[in-house]
mmCIF file of C-alpha atoms in Angstrom:
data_model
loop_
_atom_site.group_PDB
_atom_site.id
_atom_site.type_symbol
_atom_site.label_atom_id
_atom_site.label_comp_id
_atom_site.label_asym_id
_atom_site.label_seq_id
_atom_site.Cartn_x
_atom_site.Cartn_y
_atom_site.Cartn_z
ATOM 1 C CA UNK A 1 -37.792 282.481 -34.250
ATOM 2 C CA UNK A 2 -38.816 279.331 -36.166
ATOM 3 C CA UNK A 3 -42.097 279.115 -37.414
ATOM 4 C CA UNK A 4 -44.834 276.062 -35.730
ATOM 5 C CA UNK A 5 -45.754 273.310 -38.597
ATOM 6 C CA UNK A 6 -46.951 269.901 -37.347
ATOM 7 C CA UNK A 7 -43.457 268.841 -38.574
ATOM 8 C CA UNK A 8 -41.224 270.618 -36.070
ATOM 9 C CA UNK A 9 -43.794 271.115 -33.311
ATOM 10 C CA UNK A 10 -42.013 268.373 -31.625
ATOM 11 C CA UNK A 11 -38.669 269.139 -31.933
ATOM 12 C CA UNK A 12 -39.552 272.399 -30.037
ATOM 13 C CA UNK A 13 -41.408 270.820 -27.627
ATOM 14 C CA UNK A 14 -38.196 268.733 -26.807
ATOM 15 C CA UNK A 15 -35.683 271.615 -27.051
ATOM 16 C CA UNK A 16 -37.838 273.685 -24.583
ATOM 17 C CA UNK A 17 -38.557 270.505 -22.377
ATOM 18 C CA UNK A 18 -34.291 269.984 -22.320
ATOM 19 C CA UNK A 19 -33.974 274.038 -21.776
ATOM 20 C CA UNK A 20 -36.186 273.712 -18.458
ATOM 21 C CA UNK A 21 -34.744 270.286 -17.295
ATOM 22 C CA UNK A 22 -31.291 270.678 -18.235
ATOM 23 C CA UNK A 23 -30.053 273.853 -17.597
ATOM 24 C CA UNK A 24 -27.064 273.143 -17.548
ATOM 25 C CA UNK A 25 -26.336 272.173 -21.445
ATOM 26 C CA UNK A 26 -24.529 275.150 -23.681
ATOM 27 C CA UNK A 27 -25.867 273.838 -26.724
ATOM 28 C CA UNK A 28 -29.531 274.460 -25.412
ATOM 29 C CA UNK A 29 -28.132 278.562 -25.551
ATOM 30 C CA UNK A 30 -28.747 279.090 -29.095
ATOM 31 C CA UNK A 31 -32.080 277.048 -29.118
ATOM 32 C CA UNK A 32 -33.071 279.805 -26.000
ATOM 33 C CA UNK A 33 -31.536 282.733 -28.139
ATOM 34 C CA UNK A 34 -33.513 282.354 -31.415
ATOM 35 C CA UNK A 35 -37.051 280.472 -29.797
ATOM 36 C CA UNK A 36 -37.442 282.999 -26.787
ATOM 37 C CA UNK A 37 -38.577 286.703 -27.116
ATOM 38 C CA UNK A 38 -36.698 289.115 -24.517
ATOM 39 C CA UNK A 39 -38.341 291.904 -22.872
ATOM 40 C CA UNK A 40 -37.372 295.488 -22.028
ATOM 41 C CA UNK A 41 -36.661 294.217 -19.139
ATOM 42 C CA UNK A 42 -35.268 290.781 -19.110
ATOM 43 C CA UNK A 43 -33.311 288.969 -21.817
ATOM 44 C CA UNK A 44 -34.298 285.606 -23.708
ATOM 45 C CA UNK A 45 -32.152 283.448 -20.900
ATOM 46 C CA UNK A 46 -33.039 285.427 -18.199
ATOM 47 C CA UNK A 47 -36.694 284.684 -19.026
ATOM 48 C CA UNK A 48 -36.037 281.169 -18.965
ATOM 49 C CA UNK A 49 -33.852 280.894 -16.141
ATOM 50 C CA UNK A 50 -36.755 282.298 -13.860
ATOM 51 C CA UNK A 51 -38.767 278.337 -14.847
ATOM 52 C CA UNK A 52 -35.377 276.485 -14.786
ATOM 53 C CA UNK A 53 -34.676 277.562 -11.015
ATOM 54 C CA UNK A 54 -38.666 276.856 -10.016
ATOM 55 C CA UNK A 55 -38.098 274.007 -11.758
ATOM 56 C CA UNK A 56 -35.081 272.564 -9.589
ATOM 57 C CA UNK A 57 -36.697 273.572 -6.793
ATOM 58 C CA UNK A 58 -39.813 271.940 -7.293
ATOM 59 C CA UNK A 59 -37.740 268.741 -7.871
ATOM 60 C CA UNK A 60 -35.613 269.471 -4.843
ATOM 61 C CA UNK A 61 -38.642 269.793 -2.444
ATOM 62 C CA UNK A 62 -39.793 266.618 -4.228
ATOM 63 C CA UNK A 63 -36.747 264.686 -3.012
ATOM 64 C CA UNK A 64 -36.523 266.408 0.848
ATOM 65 C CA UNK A 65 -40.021 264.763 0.907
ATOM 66 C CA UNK A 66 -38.748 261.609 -0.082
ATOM 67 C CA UNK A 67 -35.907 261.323 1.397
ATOM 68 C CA UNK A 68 -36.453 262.861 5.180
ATOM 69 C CA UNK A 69 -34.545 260.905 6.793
ATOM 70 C CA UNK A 70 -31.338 261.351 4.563
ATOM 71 C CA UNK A 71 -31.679 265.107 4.048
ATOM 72 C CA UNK A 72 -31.115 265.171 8.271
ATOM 73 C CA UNK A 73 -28.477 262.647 8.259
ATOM 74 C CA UNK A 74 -26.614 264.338 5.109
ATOM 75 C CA UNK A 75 -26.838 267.824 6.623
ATOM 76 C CA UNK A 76 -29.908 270.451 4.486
ATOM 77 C CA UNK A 77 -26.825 272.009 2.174
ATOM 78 C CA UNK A 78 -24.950 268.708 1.287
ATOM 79 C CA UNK A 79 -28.300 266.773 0.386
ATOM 80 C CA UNK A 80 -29.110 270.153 -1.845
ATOM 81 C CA UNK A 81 -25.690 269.943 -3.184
ATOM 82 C CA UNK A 82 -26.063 266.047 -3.706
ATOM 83 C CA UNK A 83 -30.054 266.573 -4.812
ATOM 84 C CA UNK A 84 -28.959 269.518 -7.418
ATOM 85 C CA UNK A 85 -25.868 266.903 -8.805
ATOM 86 C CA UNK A 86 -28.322 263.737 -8.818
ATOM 87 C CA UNK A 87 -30.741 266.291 -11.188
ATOM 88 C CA UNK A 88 -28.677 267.026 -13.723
ATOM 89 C CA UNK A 89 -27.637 263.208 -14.328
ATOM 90 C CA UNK A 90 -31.027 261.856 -13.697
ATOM 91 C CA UNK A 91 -33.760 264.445 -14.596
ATOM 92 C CA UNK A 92 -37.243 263.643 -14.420
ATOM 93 C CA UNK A 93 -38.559 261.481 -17.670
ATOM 94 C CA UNK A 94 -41.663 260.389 -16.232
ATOM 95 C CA UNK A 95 -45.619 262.510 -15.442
ATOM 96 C CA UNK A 96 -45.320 261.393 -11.345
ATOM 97 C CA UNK A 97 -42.319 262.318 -9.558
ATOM 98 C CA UNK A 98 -42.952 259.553 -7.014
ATOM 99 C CA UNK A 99 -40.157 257.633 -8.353
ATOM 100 C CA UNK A 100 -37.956 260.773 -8.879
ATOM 101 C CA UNK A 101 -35.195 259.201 -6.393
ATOM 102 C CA UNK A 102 -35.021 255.965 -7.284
ATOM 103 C CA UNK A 103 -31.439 255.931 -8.660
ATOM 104 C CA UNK A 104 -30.093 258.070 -5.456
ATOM 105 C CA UNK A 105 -28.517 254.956 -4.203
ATOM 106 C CA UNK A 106 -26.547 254.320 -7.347
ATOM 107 C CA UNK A 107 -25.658 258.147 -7.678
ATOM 108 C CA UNK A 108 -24.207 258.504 -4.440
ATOM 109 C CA UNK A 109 -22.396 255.276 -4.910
ATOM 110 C CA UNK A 110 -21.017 256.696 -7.838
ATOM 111 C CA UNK A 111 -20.396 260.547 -6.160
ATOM 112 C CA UNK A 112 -18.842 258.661 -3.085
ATOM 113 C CA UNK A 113 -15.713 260.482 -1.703
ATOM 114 C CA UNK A 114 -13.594 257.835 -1.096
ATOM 115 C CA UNK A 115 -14.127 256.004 -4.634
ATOM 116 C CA UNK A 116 -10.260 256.212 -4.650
ATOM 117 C CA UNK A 117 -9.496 254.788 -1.643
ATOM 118 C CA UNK A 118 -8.182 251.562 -0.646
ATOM 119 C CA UNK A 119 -9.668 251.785 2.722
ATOM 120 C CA UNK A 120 -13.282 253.436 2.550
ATOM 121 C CA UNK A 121 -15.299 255.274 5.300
ATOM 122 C CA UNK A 122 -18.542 253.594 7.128
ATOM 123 C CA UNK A 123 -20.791 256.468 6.516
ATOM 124 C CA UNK A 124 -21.156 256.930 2.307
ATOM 125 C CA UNK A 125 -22.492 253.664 3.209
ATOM 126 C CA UNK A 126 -24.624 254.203 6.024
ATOM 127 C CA UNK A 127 -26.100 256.955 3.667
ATOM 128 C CA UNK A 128 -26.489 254.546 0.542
ATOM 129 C CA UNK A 129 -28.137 252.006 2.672
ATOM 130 C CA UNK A 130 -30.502 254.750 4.012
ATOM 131 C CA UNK A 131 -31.535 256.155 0.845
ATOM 132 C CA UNK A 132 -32.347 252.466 -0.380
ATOM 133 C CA UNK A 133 -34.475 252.195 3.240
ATOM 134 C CA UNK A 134 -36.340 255.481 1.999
ATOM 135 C CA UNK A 135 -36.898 254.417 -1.800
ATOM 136 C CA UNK A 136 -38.456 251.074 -0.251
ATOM 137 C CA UNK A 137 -41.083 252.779 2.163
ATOM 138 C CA UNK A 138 -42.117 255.224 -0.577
ATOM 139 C CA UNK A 139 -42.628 251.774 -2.994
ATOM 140 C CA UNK A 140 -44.410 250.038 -0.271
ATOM 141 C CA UNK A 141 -46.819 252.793 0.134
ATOM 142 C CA UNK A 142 -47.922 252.930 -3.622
ATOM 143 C CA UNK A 143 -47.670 249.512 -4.373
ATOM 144 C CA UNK A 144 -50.361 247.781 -5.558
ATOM 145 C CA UNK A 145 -51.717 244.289 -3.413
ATOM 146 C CA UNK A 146 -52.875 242.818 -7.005
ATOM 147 C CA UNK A 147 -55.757 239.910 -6.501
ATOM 148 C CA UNK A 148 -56.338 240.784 -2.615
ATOM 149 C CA UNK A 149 -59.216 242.954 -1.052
ATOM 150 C CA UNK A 150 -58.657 246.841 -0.401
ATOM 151 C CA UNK A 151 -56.678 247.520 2.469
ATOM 152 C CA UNK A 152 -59.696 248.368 4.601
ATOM 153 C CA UNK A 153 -61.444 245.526 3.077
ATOM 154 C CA UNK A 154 -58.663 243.005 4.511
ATOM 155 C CA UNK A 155 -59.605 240.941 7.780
ATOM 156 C CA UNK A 156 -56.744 241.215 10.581
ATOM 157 C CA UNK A 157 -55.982 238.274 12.432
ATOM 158 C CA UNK A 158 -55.656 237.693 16.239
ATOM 159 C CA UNK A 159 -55.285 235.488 18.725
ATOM 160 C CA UNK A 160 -58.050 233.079 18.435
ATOM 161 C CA UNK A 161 -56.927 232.742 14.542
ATOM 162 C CA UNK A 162 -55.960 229.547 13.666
ATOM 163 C CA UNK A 163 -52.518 228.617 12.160
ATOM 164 C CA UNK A 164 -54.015 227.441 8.704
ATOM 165 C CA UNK A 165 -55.885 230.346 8.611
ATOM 166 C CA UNK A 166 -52.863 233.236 8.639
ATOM 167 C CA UNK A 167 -51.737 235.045 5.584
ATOM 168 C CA UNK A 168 -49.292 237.655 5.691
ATOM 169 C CA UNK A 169 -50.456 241.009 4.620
ATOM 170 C CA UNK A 170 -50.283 241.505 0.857
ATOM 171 C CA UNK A 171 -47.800 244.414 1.267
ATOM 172 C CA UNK A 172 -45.148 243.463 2.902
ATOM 173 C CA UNK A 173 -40.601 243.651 2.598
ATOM 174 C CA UNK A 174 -38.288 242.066 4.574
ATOM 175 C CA UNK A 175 -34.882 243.768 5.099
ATOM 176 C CA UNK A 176 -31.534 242.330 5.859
ATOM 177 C CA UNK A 177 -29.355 245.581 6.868
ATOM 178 C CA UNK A 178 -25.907 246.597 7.970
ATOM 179 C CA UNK A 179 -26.774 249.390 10.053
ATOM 180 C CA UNK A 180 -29.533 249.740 12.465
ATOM 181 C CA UNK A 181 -31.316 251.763 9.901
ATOM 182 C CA UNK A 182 -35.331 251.388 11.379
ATOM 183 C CA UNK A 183 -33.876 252.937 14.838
ATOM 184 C CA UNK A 184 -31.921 255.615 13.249
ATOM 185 C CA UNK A 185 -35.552 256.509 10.947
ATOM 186 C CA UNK A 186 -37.147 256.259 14.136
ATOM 187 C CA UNK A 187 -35.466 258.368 16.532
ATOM 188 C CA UNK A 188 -35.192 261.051 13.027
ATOM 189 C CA UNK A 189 -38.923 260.852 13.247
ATOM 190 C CA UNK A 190 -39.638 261.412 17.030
ATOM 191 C CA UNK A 191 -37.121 264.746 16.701
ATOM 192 C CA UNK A 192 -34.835 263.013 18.662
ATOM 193 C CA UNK A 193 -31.728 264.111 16.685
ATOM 194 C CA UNK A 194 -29.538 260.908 16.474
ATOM 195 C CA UNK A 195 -25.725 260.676 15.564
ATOM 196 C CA UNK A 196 -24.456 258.495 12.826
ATOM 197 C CA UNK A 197 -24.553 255.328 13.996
ATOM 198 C CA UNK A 198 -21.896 252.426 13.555
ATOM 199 C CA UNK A 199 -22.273 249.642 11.297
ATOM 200 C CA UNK A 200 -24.671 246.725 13.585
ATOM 201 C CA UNK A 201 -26.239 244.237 11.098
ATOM 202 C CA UNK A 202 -30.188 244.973 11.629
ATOM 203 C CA UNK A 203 -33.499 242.996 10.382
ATOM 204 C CA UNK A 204 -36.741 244.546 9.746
ATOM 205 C CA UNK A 205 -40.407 244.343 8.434
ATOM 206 C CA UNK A 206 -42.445 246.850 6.786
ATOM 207 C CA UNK A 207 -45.880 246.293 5.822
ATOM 208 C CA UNK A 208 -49.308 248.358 4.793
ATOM 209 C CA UNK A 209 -52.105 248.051 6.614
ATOM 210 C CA UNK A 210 -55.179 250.249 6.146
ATOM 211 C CA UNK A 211 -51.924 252.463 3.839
ATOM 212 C CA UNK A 212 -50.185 253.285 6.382
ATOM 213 C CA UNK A 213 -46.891 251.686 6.730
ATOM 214 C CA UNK A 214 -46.238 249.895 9.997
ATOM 215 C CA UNK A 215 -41.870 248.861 10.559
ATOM 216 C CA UNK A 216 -41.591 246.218 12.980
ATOM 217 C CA UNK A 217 -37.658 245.007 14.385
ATOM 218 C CA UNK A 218 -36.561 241.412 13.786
ATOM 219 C CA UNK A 219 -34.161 239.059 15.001
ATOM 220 C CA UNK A 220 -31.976 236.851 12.607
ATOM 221 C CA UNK A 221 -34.557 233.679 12.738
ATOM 222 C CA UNK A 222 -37.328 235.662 12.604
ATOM 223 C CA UNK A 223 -36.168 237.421 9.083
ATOM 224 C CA UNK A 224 -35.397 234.092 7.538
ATOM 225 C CA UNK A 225 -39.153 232.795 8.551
ATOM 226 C CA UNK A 226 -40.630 235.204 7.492
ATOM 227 C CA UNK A 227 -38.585 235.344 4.191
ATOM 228 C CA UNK A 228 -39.351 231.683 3.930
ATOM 229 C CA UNK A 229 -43.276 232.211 4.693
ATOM 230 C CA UNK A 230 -43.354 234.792 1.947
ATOM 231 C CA UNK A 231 -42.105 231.997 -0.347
ATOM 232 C CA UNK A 232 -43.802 229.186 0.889
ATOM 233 C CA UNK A 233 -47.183 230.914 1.994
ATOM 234 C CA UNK A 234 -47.005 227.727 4.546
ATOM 235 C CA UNK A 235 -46.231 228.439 8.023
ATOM 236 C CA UNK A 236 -45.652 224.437 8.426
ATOM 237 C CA UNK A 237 -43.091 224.855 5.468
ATOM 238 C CA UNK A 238 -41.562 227.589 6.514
ATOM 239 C CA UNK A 239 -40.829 225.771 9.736
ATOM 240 C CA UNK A 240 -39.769 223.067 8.060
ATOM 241 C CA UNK A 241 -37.197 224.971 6.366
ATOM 242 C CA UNK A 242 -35.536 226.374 9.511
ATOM 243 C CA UNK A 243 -35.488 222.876 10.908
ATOM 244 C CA UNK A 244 -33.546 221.957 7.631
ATOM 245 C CA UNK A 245 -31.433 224.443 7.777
ATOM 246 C CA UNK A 246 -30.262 223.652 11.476
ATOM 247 C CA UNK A 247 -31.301 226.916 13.009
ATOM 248 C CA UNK A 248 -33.089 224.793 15.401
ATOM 249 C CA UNK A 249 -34.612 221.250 16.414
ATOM 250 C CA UNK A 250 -38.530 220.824 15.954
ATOM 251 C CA UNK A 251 -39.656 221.460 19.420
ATOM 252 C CA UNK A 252 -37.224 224.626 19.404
ATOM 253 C CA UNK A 253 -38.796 226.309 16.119
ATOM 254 C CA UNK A 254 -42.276 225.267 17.728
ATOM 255 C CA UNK A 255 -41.758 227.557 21.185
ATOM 256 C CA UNK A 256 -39.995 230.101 18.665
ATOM 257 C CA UNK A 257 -42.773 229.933 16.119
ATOM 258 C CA UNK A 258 -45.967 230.442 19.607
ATOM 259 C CA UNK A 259 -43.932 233.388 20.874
ATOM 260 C CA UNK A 260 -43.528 234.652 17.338
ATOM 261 C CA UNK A 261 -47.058 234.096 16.344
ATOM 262 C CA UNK A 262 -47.973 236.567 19.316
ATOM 263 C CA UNK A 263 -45.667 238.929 18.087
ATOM 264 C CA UNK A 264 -46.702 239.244 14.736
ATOM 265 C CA UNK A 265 -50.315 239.063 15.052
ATOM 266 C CA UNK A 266 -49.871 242.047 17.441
ATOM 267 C CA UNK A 267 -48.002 243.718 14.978
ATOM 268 C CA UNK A 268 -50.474 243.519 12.434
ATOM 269 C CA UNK A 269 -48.491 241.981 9.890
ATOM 270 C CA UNK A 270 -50.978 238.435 9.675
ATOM 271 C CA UNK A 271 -55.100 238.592 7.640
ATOM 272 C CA UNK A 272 -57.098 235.749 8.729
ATOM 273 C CA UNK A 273 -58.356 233.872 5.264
#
């Protein structure tokens, strides 16, 4: 065993941090043989094999809560199998594990099954654009609304609001989607145990209001207002812009936008300034 100095306290530090992390490494071995005292009873890796497996599982229960939604869709032993593979290429670097799945997407992109084929299957990406869904709501409900009031602090808007008045909630993602990805979370959610669904191009909001997330389901128009509104901040420009881009005439974005305004102020997604 290697004697502590201020000069190699580090190095061990690192070597035990890699033995935990990265189990799976054969030149860690020798680092475990000559740094770790065996017992009567257990041997040096046998010791640390007892933290590498609570590890793993710590890290796996980290990404079940994460990713809900994909751990039912992928089946509990093929999201372990993918979870435990996604581990050992991407181990935790950071203090927080909140962002522990954020390259799942690219992983299983990477892992996908029919990487060879010429003609690939629907559902690697159903599950690709799922795990991208997840990794957004978990970002939404951390992020930080940066020169606005506390959630609870923020005024909703209703119906007597005026339109110069309406600002969309600081938190706030619009999604353009291939599958119908919000119903599929839903129905997951309500136990209602839904099949894989076909690919059906899908729009969507999420937004935070008093932190809790809130997913609303949009039409085509509707996602490219409110895409536009996030831009513009202006609902007159973002009106504007759909009239420019020939989605409609004026006086058919005005009846849109009055049916829409009733929509999304009963959503929640609108603060009165």
């Amino acid at each position: 065993m290697s004697s502590l100095t201020p000069q190699n306290l580090p190095q061990i530090q690192q070597s035990m941090l890699d033995a935990l992390t990265q189990p799976m490494q054969p030149a860690l071995n020798a680092f475990i043989s000559n740094e770790i005292v065996s017992s009567h009873k257990l041997s040096a890796q046998a010791h640390v094999g007892i933290y590498q497996r609570s590890y793993i599982l710590r890290l796996q229960q980290c990404m079940a809560s994460q990713f809900p939604t994909l751990k039912y869709a992928l089946g509990d032993e093929l999201f372990a199998l993918f979870a435990t593979q996604y581990l050992q290429t991407s181990p935790s670097n950071s203090y927080t594990l909140n962002n522990l799945g954020d390259n799942l997407p690219h992983f299983l992109q990477q892992t996908r099954p029919d990487a060879e084929l010429e003609i690939k299957e629907d559902w690697p990406d159903f599950m690709i654009e799922l795990a991208k869904f997840e990794i957004a709501l978990n970002h939404l409900f951390d992020a930080k609304a940066t020169g606005y009031p506390a959630d609870p602090q923020q005024n909703q808007a209703d119906e007597q609001t005026q339109d110069q008045q309406l600002q969309l909630v600081p938190v706030l993602q619009v999604f353009k989607l291939s599958y119908p990805i919000c119903n599929y979370y839903r129905s997951c959610n309500d136990n209602q145990q839904p099949p894989l669904p076909l690919p059906e191009p899908s729009f969507a909001a999420v937004f935070r209001r008093n932190y809790r997330l809130g997913i609303i389901d949009l039409n085509a128009t509707q996602y490219c207002f409110l895409k536009q509104l996030q831009q513009t901040q202006s609902i007159k420009a973002s009106k504007d812009q759909l009239i420019q881009q020939q989605i409609g005439t004026a006086q058919t974005i005005e009846e849109l936008w009055l049916m829409w305004r009733r929509y999304f102020i009963e959503m929640g997604i609108f603060n009165q300034i």
